[in-house]
mmCIF file of C-alpha atoms in Angstrom:
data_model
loop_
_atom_site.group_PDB
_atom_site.id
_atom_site.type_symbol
_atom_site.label_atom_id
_atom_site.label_comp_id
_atom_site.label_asym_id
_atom_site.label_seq_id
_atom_site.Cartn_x
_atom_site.Cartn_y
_atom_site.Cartn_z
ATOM 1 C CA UNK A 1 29.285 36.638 44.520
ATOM 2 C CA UNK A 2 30.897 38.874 42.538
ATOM 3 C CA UNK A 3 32.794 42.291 43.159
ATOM 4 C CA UNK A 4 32.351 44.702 40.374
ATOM 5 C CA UNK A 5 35.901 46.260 39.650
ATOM 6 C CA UNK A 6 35.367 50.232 39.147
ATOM 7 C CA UNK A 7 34.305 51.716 36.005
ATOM 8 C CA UNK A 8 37.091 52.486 33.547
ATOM 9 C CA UNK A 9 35.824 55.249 31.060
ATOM 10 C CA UNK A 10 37.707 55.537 27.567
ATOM 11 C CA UNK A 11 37.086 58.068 25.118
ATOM 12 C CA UNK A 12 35.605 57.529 21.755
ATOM 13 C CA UNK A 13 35.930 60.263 18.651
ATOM 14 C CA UNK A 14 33.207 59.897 15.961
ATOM 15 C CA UNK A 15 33.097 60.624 11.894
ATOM 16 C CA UNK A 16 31.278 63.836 12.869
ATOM 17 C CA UNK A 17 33.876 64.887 16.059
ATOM 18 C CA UNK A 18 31.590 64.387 18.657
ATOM 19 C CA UNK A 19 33.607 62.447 21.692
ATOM 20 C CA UNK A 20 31.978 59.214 23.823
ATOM 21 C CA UNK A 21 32.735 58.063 26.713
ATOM 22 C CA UNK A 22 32.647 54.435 26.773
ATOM 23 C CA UNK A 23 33.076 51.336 28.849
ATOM 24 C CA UNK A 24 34.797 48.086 28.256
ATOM 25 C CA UNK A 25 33.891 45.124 30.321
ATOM 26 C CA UNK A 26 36.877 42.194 30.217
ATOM 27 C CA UNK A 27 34.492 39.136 29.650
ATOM 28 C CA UNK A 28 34.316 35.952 32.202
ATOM 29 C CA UNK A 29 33.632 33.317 30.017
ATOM 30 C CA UNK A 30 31.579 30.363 30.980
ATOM 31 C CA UNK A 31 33.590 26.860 32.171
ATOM 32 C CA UNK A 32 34.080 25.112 28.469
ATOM 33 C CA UNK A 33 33.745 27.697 26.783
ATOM 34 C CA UNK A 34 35.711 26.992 23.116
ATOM 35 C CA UNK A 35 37.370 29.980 21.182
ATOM 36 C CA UNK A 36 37.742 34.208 21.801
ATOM 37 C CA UNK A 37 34.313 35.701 22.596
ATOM 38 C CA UNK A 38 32.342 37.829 20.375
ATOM 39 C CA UNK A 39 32.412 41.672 21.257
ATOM 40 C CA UNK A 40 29.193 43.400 22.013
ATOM 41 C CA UNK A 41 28.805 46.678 21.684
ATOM 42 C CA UNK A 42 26.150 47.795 24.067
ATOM 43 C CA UNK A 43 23.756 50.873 23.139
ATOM 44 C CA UNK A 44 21.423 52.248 25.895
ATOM 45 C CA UNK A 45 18.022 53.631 25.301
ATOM 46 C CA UNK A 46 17.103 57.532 25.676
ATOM 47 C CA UNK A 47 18.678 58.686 29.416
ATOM 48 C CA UNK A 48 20.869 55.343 29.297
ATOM 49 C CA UNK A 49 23.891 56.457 30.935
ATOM 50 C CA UNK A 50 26.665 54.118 31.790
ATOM 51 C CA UNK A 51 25.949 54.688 35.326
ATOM 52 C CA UNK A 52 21.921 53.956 35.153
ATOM 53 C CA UNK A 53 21.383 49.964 37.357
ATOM 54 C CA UNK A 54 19.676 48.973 34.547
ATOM 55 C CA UNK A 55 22.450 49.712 31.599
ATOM 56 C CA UNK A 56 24.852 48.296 33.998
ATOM 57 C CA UNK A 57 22.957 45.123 34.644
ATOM 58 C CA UNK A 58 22.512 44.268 30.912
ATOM 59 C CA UNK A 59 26.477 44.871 30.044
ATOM 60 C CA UNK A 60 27.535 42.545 33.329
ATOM 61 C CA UNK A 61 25.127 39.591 32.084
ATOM 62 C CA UNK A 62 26.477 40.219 28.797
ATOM 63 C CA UNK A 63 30.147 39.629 30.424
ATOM 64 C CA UNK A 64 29.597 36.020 30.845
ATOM 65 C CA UNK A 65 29.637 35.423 27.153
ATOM 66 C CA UNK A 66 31.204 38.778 25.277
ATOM 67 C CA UNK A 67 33.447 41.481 25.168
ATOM 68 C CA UNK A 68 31.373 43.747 26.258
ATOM 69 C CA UNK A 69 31.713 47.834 25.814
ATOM 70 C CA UNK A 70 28.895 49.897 27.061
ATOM 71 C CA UNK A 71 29.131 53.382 24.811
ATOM 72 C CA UNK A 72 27.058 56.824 26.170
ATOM 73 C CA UNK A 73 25.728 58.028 22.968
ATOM 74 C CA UNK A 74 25.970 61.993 21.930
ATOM 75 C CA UNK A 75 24.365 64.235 24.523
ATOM 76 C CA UNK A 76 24.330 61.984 27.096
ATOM 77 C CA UNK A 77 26.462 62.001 30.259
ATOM 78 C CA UNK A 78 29.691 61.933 29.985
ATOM 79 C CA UNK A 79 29.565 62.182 25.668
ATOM 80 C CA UNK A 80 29.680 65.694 24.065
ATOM 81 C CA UNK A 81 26.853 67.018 21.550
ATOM 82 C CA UNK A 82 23.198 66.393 21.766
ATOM 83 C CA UNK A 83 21.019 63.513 21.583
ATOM 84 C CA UNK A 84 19.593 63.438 18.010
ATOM 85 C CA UNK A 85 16.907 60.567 18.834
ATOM 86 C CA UNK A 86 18.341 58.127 17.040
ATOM 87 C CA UNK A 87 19.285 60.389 13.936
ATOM 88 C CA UNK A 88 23.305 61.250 14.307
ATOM 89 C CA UNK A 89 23.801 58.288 16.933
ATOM 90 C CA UNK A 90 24.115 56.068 13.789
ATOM 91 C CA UNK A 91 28.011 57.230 13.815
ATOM 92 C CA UNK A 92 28.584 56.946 17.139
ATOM 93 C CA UNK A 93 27.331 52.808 16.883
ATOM 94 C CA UNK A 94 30.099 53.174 13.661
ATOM 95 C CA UNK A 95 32.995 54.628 15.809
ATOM 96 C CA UNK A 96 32.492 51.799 18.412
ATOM 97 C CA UNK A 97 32.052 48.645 16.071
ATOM 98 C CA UNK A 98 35.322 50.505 13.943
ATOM 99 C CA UNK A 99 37.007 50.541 17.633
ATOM 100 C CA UNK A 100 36.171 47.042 18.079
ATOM 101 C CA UNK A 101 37.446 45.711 15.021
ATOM 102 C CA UNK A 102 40.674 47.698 15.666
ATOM 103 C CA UNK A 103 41.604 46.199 18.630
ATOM 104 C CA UNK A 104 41.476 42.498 17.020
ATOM 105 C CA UNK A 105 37.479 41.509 17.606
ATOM 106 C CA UNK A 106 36.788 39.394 14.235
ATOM 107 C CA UNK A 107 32.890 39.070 15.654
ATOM 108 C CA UNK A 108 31.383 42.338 16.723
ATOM 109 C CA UNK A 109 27.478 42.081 17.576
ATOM 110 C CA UNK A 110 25.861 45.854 18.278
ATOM 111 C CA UNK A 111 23.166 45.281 20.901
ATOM 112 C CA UNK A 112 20.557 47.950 21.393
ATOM 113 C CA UNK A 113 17.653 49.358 23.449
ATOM 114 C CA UNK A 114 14.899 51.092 22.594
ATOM 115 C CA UNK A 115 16.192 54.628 20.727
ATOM 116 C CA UNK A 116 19.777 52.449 21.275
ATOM 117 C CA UNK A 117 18.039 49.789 18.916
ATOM 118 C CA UNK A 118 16.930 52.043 16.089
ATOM 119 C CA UNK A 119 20.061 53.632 16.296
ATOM 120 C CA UNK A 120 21.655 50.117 15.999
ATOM 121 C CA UNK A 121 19.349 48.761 13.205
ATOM 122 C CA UNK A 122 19.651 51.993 10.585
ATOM 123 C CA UNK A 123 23.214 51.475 11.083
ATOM 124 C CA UNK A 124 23.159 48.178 9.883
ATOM 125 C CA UNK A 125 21.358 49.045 7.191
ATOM 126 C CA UNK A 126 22.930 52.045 6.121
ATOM 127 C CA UNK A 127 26.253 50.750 6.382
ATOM 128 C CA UNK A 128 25.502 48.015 3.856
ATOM 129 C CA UNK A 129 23.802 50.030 1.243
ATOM 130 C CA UNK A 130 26.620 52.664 2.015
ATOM 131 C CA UNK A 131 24.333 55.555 2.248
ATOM 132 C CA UNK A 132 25.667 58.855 3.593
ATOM 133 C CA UNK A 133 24.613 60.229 6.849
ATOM 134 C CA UNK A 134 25.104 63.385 7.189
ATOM 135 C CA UNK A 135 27.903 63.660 4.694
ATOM 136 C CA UNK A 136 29.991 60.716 6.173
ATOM 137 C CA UNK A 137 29.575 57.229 5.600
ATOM 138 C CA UNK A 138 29.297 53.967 7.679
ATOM 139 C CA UNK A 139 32.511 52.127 7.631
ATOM 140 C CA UNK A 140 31.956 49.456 10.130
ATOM 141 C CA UNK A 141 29.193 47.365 9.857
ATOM 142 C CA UNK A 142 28.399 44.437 12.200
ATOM 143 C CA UNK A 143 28.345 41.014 12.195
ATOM 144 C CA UNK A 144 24.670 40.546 14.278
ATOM 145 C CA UNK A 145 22.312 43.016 15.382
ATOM 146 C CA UNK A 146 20.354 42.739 18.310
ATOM 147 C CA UNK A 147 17.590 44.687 19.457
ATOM 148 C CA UNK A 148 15.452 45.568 22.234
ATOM 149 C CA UNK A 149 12.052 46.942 22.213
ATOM 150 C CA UNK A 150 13.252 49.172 19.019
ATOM 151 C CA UNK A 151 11.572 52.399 18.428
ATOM 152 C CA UNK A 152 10.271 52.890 14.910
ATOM 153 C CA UNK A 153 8.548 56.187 14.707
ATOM 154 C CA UNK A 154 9.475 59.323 16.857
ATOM 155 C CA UNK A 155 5.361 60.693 16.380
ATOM 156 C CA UNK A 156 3.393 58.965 18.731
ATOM 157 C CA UNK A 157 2.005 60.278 21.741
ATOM 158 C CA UNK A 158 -0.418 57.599 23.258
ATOM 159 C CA UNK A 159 1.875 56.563 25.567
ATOM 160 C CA UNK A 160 2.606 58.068 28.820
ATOM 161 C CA UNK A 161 6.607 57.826 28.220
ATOM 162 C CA UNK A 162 6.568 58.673 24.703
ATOM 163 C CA UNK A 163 4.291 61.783 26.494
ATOM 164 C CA UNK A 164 6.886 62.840 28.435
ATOM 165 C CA UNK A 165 9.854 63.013 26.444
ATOM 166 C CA UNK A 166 7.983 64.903 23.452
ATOM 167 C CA UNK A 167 7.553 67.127 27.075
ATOM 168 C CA UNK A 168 11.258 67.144 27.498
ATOM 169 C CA UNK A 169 12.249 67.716 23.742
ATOM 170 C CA UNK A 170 9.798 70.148 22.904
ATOM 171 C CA UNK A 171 9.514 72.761 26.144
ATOM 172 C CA UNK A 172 12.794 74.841 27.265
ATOM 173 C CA UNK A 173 11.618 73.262 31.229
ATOM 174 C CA UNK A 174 11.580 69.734 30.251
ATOM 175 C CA UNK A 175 15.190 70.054 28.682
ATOM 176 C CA UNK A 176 16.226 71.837 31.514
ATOM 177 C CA UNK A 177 15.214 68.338 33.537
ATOM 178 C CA UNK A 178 15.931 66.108 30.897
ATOM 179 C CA UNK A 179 19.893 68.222 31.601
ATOM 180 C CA UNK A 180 19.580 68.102 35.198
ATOM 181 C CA UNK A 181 17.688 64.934 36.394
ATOM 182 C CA UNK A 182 18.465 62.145 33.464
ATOM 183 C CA UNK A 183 21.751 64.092 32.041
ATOM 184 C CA UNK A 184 20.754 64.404 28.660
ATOM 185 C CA UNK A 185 21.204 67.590 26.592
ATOM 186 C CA UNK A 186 18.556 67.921 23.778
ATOM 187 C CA UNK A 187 19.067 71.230 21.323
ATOM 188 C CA UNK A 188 16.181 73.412 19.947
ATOM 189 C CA UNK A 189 14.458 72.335 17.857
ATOM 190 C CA UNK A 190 14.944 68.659 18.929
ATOM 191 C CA UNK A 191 14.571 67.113 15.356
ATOM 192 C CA UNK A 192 13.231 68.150 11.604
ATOM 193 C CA UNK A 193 9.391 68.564 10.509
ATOM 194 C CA UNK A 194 8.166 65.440 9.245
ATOM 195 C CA UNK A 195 4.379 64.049 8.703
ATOM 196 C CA UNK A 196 3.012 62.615 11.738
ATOM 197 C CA UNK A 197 2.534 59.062 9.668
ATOM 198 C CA UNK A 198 5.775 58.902 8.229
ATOM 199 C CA UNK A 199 7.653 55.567 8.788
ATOM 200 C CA UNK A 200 11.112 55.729 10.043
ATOM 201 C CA UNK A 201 12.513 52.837 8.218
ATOM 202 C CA UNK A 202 15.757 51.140 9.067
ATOM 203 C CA UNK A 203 17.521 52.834 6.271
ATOM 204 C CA UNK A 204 15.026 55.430 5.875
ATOM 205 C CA UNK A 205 15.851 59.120 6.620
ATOM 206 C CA UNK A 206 16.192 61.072 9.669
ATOM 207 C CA UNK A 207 15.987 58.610 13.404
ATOM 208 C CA UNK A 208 14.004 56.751 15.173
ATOM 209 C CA UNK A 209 12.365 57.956 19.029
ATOM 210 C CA UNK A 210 13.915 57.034 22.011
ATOM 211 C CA UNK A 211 11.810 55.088 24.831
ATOM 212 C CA UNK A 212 14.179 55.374 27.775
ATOM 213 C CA UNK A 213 16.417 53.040 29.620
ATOM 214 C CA UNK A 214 13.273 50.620 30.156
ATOM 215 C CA UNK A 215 10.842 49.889 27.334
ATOM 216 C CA UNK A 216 8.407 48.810 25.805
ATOM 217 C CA UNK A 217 7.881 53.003 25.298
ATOM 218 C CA UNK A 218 6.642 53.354 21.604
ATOM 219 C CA UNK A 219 3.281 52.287 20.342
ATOM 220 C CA UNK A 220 2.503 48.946 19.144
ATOM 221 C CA UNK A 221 1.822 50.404 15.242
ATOM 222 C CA UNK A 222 5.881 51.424 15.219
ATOM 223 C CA UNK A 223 6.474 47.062 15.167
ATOM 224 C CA UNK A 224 4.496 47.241 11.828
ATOM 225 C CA UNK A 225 6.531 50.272 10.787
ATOM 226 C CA UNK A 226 10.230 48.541 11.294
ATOM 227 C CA UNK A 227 8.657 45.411 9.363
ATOM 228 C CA UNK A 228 7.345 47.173 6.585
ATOM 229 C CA UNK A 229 10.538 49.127 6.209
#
């Protein structure tokens, strides 16, 4: 069995100034195992801290076949800022496949989960059409993308988690807890005023809603919304 060697954080500036704290994992590739892994860069859901089981799970499978660096997106934990739902996080997937490539990776695959994977798909996109978010552009763009249980729309309410972080976001108690219990830090107003059916394509505008460290959280309609966008 395996001892897990203790967490060393490194810090992470993005396009926009915000700071991450990340996580590299050394990789233990498998017996026969025939040129330099790929790197992963590993993008949690909404509350995904680098401490949460479940984030750390994910990145240690991923060890066996990867370079492996977990990243705590804006607002969360460790990371300065606020979590933008999937908005602004699109730089901070930029400043970790840019970090990547600077320290020699020549294959850099962005894994993400739930808000992690829309924030990791309109990056991709956006980086190849060269679109400007937020006045900077995407630099860095990846050579796979892999997602988990991607959010597509942040206006849906029929689910019970979807239920309660529109309850965290939108009421000055549940960011207090959303601060407190899941260390997340989500500003007022938590995003702009757009129509409740408005698809949040991959290189649309705005971001995508977050579904936690564990999905499936969004609706089934939002799997229609990434393939029609």
């Amino acid at each position: 069995m395996l001892r897990r060697p203790p967490t060393v954080y490194r810090l992470l500036l993005t396009a926009d100034a915000e700071i991450l704290a990340t996580a590299p994992l050394d990789p233990l590739p498998l017996v026969g195992s025939a040129g330099p892994p790929p790197a992963v860069v590993l993008v949690p859901g909404f509350s995904g801290t680098l401490d949460r089981p479940a984030v750390r799970s994910m990145a240690e499978g991923l060890r066996w076949h990867a370079n492996v660096t977990m990243i705590e997106t804006r607002g969360h934990g460790r990371s300065t800022g606020f979590c933008t739902f999937g908005d602004r996080e699109v730089l901070d997937v930029d400043a970790a496949v840019g970090e990547a490539r600077r320290r020699g990776d020549d294959q850099v695959v962005t894994v993400g989960v739930s808000m992690g994977g829309a924030a990791v798909l309109r990056h991709a996109a956006l980086a190849r059409t060269g679109t400007l978010v937020h006045g900077h552009r995407l630099r860095h763009r990846p050579d796979a993308v892999v997602t988990i249980s991607a959010t597509s729309r942040w206006f849906v309410r029929d689910t019970a988690p979807m239920r309660r972080i529109h309850w965290m976001a939108e009421t000055a108690l549940g960011r207090l807890v959303a601060r407190v219990v899941f260390g997340v830090r989500i500003p007022s107003p938590p995003w702009p005023v757009l129509p409740a059916d408005q698809p949040w394509g991959a290189g649309a505008r705005g971001g995508a809603g977050g579904g936690g460290g564990r999905g499936p959280a969004a609706a089934r309609p939002g799997t229609r919304a990434w393939q029609a966008a």
